[in-house]
Coordinates of C-alpha atoms and ligand atoms in Angstrom, one line a residue:
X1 CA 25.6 -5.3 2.8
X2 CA 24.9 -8.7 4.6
X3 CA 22.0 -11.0 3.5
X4 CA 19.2 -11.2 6.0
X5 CA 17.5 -13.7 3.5
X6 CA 20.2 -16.3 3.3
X7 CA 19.2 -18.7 6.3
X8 CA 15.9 -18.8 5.4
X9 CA 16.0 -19.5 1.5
X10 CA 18.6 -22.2 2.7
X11 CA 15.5 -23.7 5.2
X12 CA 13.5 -24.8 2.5
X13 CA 11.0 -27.5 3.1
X14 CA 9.9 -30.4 0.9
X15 CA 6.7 -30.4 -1.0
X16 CA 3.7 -32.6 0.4
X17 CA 1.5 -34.1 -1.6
X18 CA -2.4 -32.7 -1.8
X19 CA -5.6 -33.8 -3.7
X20 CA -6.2 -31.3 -6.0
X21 CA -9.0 -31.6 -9.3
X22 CA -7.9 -31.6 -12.6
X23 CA -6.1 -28.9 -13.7
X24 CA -7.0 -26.7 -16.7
X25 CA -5.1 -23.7 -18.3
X26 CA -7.7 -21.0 -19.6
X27 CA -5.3 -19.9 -22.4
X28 CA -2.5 -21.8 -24.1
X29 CA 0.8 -20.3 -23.2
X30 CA -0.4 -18.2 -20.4
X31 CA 2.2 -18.3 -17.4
X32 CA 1.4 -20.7 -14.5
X33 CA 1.9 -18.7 -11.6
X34 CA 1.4 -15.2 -11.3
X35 CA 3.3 -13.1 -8.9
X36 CA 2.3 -9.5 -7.7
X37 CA 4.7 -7.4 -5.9
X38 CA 3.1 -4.5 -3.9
X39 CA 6.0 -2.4 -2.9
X40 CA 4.3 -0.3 0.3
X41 CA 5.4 3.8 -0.3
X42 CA 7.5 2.9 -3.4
X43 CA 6.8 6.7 -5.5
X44 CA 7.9 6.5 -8.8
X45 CA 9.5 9.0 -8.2
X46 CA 11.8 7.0 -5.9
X47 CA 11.9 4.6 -8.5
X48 CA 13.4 6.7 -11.3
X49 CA 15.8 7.8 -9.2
X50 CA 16.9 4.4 -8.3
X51 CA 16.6 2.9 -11.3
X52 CA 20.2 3.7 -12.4
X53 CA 21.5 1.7 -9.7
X54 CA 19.0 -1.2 -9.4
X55 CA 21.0 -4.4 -10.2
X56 CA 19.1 -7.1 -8.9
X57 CA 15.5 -8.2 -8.8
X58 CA 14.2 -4.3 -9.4
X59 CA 16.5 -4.3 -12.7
X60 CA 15.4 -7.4 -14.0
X61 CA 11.4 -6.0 -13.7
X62 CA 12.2 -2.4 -14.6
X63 CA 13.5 -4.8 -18.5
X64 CA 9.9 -5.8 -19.1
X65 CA 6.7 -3.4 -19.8
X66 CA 7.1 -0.2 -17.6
X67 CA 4.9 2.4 -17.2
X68 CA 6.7 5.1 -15.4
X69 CA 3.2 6.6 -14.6
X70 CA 0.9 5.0 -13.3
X71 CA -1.2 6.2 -10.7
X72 CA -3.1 5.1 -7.8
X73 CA -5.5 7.7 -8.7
X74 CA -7.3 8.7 -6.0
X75 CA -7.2 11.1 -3.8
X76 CA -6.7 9.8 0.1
X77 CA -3.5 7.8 -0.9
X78 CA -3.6 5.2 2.3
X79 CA -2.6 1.6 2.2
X80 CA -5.8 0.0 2.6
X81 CA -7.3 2.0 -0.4
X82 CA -4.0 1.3 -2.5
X83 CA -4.0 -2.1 -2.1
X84 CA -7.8 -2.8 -3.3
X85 CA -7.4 -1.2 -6.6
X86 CA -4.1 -3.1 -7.7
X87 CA -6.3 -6.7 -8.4
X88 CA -9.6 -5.7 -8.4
X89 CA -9.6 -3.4 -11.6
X90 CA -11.2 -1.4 -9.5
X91 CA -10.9 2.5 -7.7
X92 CA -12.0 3.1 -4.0
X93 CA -15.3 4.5 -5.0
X94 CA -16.2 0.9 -6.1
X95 CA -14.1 -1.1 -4.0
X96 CA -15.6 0.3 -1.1
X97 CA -12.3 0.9 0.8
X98 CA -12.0 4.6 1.3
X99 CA -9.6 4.8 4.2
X100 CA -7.3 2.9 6.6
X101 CA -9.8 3.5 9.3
X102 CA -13.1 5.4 8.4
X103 CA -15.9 6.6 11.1
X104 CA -19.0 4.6 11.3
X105 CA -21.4 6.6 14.2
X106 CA -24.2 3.7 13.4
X107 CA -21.6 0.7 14.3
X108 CA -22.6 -1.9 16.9
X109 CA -20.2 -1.2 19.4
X110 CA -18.8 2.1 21.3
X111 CA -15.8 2.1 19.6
X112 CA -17.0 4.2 16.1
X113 CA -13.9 4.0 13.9
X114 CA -13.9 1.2 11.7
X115 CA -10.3 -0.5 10.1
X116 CA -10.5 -1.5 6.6
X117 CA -10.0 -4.9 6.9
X118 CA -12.1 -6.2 10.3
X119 CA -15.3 -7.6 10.7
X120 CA -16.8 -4.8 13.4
X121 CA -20.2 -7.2 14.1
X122 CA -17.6 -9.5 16.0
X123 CA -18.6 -9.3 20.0
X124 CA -15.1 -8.2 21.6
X125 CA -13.4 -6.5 18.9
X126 CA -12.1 -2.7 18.6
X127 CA -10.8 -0.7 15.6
X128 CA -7.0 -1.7 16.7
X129 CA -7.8 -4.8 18.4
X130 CA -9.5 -6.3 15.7
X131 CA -11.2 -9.4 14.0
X132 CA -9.2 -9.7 10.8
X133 CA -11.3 -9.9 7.7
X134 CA -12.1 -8.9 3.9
X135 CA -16.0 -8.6 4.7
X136 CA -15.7 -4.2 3.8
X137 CA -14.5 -4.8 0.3
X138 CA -17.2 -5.1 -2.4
X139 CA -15.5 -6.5 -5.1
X140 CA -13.8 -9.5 -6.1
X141 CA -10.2 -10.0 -6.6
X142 CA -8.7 -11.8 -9.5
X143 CA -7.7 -14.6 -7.2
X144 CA -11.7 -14.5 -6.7
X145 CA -12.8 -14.7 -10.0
X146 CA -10.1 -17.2 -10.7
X147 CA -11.3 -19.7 -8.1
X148 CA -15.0 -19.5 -9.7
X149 CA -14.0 -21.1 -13.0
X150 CA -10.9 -22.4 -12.0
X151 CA -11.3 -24.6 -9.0
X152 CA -7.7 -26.2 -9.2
X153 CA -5.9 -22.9 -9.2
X154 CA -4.7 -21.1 -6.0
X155 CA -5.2 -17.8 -4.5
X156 CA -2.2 -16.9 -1.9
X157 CA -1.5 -13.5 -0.3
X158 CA 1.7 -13.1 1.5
X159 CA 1.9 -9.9 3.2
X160 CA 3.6 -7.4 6.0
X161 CA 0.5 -5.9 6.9
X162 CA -3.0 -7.4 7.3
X163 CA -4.9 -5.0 5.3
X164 CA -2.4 -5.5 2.2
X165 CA -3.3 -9.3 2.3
X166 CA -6.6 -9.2 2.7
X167 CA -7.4 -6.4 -0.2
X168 CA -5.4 -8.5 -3.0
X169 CA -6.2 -12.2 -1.7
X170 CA -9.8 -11.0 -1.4
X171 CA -12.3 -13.2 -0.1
X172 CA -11.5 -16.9 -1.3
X173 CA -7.9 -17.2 -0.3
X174 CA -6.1 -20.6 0.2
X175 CA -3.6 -19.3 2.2
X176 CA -3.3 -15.8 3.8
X177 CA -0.5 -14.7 6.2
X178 CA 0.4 -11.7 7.7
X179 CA 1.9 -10.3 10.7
X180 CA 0.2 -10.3 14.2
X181 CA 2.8 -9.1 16.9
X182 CA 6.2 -10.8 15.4
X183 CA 4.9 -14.2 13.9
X184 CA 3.4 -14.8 10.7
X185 CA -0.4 -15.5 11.4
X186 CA -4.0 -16.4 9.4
X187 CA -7.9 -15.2 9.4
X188 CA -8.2 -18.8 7.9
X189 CA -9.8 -20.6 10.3
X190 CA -9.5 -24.1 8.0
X191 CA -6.6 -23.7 6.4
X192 CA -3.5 -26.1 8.4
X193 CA -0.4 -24.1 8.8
X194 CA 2.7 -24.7 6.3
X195 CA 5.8 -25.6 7.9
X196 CA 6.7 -23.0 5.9
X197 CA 4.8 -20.5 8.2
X198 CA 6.0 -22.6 11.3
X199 CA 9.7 -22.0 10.4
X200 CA 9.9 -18.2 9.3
X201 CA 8.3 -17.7 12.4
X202 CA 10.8 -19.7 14.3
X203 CA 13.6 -18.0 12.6
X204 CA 12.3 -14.9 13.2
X205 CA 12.2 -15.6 16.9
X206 CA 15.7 -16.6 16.6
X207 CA 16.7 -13.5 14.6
X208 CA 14.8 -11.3 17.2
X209 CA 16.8 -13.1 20.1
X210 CA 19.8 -11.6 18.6
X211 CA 21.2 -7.8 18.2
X212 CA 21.8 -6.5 14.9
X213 CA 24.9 -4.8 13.6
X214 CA 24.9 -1.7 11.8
X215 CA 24.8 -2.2 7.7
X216 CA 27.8 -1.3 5.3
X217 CA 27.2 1.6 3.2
X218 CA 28.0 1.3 -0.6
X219 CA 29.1 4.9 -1.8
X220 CA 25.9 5.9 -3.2
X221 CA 24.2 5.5 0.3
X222 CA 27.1 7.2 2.4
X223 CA 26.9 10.4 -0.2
X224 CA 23.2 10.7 1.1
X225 CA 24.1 10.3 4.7
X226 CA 23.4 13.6 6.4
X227 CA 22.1 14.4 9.5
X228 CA 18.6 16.6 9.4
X229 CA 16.7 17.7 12.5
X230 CA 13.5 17.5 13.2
X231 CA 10.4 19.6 14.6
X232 CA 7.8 18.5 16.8
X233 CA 10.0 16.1 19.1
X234 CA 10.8 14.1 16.2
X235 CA 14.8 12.2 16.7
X236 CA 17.6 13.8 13.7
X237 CA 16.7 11.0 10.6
X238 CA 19.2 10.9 8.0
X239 CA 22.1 8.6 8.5
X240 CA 20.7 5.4 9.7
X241 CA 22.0 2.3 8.7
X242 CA 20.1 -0.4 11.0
X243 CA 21.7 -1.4 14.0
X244 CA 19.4 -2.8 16.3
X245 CA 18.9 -4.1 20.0
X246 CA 17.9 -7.8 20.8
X247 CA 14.1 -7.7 20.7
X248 CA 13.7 -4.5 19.4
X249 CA 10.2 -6.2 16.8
X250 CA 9.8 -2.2 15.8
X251 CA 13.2 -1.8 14.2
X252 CA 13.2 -5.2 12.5
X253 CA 9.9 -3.9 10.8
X254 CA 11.2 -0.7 9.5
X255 CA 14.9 -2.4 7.7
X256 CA 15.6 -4.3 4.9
X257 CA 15.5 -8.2 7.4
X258 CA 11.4 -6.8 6.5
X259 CA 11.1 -7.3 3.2
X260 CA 13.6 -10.1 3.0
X261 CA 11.5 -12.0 5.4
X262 CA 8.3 -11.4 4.1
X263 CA 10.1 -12.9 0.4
X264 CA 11.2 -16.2 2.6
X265 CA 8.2 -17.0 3.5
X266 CA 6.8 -16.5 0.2
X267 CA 9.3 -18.7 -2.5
X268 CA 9.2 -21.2 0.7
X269 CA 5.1 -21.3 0.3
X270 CA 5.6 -21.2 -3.8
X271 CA 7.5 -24.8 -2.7
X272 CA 5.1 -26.2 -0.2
X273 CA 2.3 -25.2 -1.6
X274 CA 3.3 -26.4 -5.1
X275 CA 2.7 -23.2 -6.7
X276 CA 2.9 -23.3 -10.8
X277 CA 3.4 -26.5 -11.1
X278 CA 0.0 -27.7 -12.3
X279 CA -1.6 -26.1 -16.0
X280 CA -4.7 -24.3 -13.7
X281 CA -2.7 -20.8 -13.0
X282 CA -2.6 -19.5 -9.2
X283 CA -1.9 -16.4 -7.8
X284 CA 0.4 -15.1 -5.3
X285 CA -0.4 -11.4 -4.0
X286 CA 3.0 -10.5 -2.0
X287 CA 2.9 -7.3 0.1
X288 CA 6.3 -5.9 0.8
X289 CA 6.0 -3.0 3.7
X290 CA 9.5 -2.4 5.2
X291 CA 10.2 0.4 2.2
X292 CA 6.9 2.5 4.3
X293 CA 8.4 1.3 7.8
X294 CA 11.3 3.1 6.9
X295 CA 9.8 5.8 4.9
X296 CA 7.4 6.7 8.3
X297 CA 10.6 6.3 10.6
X298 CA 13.1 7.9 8.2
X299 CA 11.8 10.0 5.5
X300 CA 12.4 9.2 1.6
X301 CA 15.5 10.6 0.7
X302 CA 18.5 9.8 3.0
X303 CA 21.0 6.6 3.9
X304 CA 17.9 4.3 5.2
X305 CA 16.0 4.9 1.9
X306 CA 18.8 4.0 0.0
X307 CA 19.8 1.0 1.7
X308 CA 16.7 0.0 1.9
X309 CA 15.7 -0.3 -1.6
X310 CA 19.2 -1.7 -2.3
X311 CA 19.1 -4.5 -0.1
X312 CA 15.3 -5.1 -1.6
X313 CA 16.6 -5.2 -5.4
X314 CA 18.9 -7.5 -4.1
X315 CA 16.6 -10.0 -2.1
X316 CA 14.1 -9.1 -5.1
X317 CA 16.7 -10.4 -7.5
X318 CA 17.7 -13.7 -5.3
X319 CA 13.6 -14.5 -5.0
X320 CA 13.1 -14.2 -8.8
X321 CA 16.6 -16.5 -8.9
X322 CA 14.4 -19.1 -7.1
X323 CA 12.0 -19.4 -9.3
X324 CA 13.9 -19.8 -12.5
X325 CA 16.1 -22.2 -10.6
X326 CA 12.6 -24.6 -10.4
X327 CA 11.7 -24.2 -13.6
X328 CA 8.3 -22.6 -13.0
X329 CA 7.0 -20.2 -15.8
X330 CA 5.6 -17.3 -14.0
X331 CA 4.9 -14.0 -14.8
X332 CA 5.4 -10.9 -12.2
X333 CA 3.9 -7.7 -11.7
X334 CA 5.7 -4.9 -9.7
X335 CA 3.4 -1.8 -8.6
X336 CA 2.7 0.1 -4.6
X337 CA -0.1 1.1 -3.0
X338 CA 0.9 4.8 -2.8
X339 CA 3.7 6.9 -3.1
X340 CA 5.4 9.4 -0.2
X341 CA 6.6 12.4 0.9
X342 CA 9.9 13.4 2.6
X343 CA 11.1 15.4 5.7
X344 CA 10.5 19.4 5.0
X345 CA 14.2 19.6 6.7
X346 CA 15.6 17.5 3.2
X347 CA 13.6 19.1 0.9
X348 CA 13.7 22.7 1.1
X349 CA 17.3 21.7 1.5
X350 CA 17.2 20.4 -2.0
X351 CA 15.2 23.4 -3.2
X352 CA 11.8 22.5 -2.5
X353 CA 10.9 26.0 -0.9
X354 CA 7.2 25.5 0.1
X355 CA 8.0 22.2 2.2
X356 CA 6.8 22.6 5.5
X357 CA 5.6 20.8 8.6
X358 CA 1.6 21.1 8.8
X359 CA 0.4 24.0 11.2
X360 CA -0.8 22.9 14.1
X361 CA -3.9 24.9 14.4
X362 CA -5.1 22.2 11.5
X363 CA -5.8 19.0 13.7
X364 CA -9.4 18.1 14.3
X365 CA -9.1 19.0 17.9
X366 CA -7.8 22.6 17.7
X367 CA -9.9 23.0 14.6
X368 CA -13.1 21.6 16.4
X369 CA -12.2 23.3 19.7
X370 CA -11.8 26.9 17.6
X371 CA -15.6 26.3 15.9
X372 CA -17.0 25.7 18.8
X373 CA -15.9 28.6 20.6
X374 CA -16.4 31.2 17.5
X375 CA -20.1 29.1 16.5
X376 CA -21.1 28.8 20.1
X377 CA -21.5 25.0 19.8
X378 CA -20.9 22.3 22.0
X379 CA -17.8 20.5 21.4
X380 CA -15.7 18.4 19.9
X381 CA -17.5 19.5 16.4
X382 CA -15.0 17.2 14.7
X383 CA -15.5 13.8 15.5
X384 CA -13.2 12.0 13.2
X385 CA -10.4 12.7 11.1
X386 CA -8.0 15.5 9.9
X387 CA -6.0 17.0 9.5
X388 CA -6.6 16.7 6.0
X389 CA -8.5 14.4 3.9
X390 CA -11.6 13.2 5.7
X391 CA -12.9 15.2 7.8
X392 CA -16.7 13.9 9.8
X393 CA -18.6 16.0 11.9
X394 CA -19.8 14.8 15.3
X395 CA -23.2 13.1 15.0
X396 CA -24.3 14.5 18.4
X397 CA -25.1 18.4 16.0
X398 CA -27.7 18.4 14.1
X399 CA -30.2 20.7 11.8
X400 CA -29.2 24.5 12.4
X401 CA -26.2 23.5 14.7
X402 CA -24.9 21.3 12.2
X403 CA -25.6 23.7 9.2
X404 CA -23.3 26.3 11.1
X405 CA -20.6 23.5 12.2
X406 CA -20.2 22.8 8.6
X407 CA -20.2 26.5 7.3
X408 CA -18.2 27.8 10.1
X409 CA -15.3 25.2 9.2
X410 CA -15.5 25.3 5.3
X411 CA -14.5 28.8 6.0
X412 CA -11.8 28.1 8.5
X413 CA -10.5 25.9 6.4
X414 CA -10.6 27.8 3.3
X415 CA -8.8 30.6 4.8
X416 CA -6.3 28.8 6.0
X417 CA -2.5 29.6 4.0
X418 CA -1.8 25.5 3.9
X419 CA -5.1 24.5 3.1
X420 CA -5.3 24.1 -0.9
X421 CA -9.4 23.0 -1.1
X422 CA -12.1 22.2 1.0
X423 CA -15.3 20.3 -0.9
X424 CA -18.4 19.1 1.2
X425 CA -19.6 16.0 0.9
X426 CA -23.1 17.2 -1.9
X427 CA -19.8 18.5 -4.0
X428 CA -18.0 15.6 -4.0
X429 CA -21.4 13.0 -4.6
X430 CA -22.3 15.4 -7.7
X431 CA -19.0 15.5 -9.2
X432 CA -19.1 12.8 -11.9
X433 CA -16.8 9.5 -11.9
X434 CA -13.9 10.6 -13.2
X435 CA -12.5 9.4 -16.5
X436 CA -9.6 9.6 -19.1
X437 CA -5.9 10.1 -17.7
X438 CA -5.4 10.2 -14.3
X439 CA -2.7 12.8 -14.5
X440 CA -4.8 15.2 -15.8
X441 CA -7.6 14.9 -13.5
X442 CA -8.8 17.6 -11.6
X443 CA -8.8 17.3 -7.3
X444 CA -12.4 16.8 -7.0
X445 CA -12.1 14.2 -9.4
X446 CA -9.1 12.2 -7.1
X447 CA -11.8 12.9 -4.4
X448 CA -14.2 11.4 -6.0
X449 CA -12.7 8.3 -6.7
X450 CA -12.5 7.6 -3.3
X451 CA -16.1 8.8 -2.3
X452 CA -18.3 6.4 -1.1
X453 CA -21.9 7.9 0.2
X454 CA -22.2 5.5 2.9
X455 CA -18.2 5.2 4.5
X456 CA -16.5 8.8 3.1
X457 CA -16.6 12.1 5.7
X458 CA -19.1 15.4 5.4
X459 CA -16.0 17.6 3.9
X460 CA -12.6 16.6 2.3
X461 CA -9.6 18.8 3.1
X462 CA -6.5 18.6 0.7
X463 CA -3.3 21.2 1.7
X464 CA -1.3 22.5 -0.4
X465 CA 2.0 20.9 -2.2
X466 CA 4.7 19.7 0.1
X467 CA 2.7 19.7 3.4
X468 CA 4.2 16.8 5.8
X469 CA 0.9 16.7 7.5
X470 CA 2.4 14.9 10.9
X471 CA 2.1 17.3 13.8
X472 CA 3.4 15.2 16.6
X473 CA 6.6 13.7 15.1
X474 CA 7.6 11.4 18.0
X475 CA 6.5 8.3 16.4
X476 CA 6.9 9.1 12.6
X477 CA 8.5 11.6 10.1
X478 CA 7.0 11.5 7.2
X479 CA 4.2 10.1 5.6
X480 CA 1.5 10.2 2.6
X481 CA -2.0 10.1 1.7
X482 CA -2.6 13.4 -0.3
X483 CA -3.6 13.9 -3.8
X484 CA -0.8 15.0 -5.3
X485 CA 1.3 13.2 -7.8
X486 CA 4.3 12.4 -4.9
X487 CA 1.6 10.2 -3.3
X488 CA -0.5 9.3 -6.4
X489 CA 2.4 8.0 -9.0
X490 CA 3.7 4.9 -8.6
X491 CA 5.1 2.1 -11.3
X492 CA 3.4 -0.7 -13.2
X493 CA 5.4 -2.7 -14.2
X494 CA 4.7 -6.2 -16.2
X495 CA 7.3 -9.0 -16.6
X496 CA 8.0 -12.7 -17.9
X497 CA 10.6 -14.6 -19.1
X498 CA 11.9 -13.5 -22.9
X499 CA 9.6 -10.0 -22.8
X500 CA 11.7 -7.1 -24.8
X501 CA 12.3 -3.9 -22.5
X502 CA 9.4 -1.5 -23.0
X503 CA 9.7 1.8 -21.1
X504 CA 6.1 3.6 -21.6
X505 CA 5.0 7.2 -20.6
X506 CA 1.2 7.3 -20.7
X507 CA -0.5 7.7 -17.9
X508 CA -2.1 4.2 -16.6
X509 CA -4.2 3.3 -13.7
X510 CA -3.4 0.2 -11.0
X511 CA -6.6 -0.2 -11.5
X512 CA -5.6 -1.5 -15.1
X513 CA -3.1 -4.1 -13.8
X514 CA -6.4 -7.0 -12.9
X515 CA -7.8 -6.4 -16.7
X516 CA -4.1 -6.9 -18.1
X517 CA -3.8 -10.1 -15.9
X518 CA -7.2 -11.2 -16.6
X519 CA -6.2 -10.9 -20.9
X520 CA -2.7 -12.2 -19.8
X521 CA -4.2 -16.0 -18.4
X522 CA -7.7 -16.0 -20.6
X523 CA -9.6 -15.0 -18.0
X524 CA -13.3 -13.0 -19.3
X525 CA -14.8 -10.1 -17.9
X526 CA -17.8 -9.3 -18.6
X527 CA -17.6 -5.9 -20.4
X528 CA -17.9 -2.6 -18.3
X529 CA -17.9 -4.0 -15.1
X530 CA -14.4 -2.6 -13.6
X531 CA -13.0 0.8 -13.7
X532 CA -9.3 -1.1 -15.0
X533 CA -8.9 -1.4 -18.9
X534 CA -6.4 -4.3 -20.7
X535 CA -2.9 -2.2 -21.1
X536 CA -1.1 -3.3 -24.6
X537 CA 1.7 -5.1 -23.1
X538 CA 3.3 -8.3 -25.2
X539 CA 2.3 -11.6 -25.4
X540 CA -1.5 -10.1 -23.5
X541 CA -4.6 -10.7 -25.8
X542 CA -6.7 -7.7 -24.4
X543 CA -10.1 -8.3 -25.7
X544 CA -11.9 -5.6 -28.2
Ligands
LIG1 ZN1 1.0 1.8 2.3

């Protein structure tokens, strides 16, 4: 396989000086820099299977403290949602961030949908062309907490999509970069821009100006090459291996030049920036999204998976290589925001018999446009959502017309053969927070960890098992976002120089990864106030 990441490890700048006060460590002996690696769609069940095979940076994590299962616990397993749990200690319901895009019919503007990570009160701006910002999520991050007693350390989020950035720097990042169209850009309005920044996005330019040749295929990725069809106007997925036209900004997104990009720009930024090199310990939050670019375009399980994940252990490896060749003493975590399903085509081909492409009779506007007709109300009845998960009704019904929306699609939805549970909104709110494992759980519970009074919908729709819940498959094949365990487990992984190899099988949350970070550099939290608890991995002094 080539190296996308070569050229731009090789462009390194030097680091400039900046006035920084004193540094303090908050523990003896904790690591200076602490990296966390969100790995967007990586299942652990993708991850076990790969494992085997993993000889670079994936290899050298999967040797330190891994829990095979740990869960993003909730139930609408979206990125924005994923991503505020993993360094906040906390689940959705607290966070605040209970979808990608919720429905807001009291927002100050005509546009009602709402993204997870914009400011809405901005004059101008719409749910997809909008003012990047962390004002929706109500808790800190640990880069927050950090800064307030630890003014000399850093707090820098690297990531391939906004919302990932935003939900693990939080709301006192240094530096925050992310992509806007196919450059690198800020919500930082103070903050000067690296050269770092300035070159990766020159290089990406320069990349872009270029066509790409197809990727070799080691033998493990040509024996999953197979050709699968698609419904619903979908192209055939299965044998990919990245070839791409000059320009083409959608391809480059969804390959492996992605993720290596995304690391370039983040060990040149540990270098400019001067990361770990003082005793007060920074964070850097990295958000890695070309494995869900190519999960969405190609599904989990064939060539493009593979070579995917290959050429990200290797980049992985050759990042972590950079590090240890500075001599910085850093620590890593490696986890995702959510885990994903593959194409029904693949599966049932590999035995999965109930894999199928959602019905289409299930999307809010066949669903609202059937109500209406059998209720005698005035359409659309579904104002937001579907077809699963989060379902709102449309403001405009209300009292009796309302009451008989809601009935009359409780039961359509209940009698529907793909539809697994329906809960209403008073269900959900009365359910208590859920506690102890997260595999054992019960689905209201995964609901309600991801409830919020104020954001969530009036019912919650989960389909059964093995549901690919895409009915127009022109754009994307497969996705995620269901409670199930194929969206729900992903690993957590804790690593540092000199740790002995720890493979552990309890269930854990990614909510627990800020509380294990927090014991790991001395930081104190007061007690009870995040969902997360201190996970017994070496060398971390959780408190009692
Ligand atoms: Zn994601």
């Amino acid at each position: 396989m080539r190296r996308f990441a070569a050229l731009l490890l090789a462009a390194m700048v030097p680091a400039t000086a900046c006035a920084q006060p004193a540094a303090q460590p908050l523990r003896a002996g904790a690591p200076k820099l602490i990296v966390v690696l969100s790995i967007d769609q990586l299942s652990a069940d993708l991850f076990d299977e790969y494992r085997p095979h993993f000889r670079g940076g994936f290899a050298r994590l999967a040797g330190g403290t891994m829990f095979r299962n740990g869960f993003q616990s909730h139930a609408t397993t979206e990125t924005c949602l994923g991503h505020s749990t993993i360094l906040t200690g906390d689940r959705p319901a607290r966070t605040g961030i209970v979808g990608n895009v919720w429905f807001d019919p009291k927002a100050p503007r005509s546009d009602k949908a709402i993204y997870c990570a914009e400011d809405e009160a901005v004059p101008g701006s719409n749910s997809s062309k909008y003012t990047v910002s962390p004002t929706h999520l109500r808790v800190p991050t640990l880069g927050d907490r950090l800064k307030q007693i630890s003014p000399a350390s850093l707090n820098v989020a690297v990531a391939g999509k906004d919302r990932s950035a935003v939900m693990m720097g939080g709301r006192s990042p240094d530096q925050r970069w992310y992509p806007s169209g196919s450059s690198f850009a800020t919500d930082l309005a103070s903050a000067p821009v690296p050269q770092s920044v300035a070159r990766t996005n020159a290089e990406i330019a320069r990349v872009l100006a270029m066509p790409r040749p197809a990727l070799e295929s080691p033998p493990l990725c040509a024996g999953k090459a197979q050709l699968f069809p698609i419904e619903g106007g979908g192209k055939p997925v299965g044998n990919g291996r990245f070839g791409r036209a000059t320009g083409d900004a959608a391809a480059f997104r969804a390959s492996p030049e992605f993720d290596a990009t995304t690391l370039a720009l983040s060990a040149a930024l540990i270098q400019e920036l001067k990361l770990g090199s003082d005793a007060a310990p920074d964070v850097l939050s990295i958000g890695l999204a070309g494995t869900d670019y190519v999960g969405h375009s190609f599904g989990t399980g064939g060539q493009e998976m593979c070579l995917q994940l290959l050429s990200l252990d290797r980049d992985l490896g050759d990042f972590l290589g950079r590090l240890d060749q500075w001599g910085i003493d850093y620590a890593v975590v490696l986890t995702a925001d959510h885990g994903g399903l593959d194409i029904p085509e693949r599966l049932r081909a590999k035995g999965v018999a109930d894999a199928a492409w959602i019905d289409r009779e299930l999307t809010a506007e066949r669903m609202g446009q059937r109500i209406a007709a059998s209720s005698n109300l005035k359409g659309p009845v579904i104002a937001f959502g579907g077809p699963s998960g989060d379902i709102y009704i449309d403001p405009a019904l209300a009292g009796a017309d309302r009451a008989r929306a809601t009935s009359a699609l409780v039961a359509a939805y209940r009698a529907h053969p793909q539809v697994e549970a329906v809960f209403t909104r008073d269900e959900i709110g009365r359910a208590p927070q859920p506690s102890g494992p997260a595999d054992r759980w019960s689905l209201i519970q995964r609901v309600r960890a991801s409830f919020d009074t104020d954001r969530s919908g009036d019912l919650y729709v989960v389909l059964k098992p093995h549901i690919q819940p895409i009915a127009d498959t022109s754009r994307y094949v497969s996705t995620h976002g269901s409670p199930w365990d194929y969206d729900r487990r992903v690993p957590v992984v804790f690593w540092r120089k000199g740790m002995a190899p720890v493979t552990r099988q309890e269930a854990v949350e990614t909510a627990d990864i800020m509380p294990t970070l927090a014991g790991m550099i001395g930081l104190a939290l007061p007690p009870g106030s995040v969902d997360g608890k201190c996970l017994p991995v070496p060398g971390v002094p959780c408190p009692r």
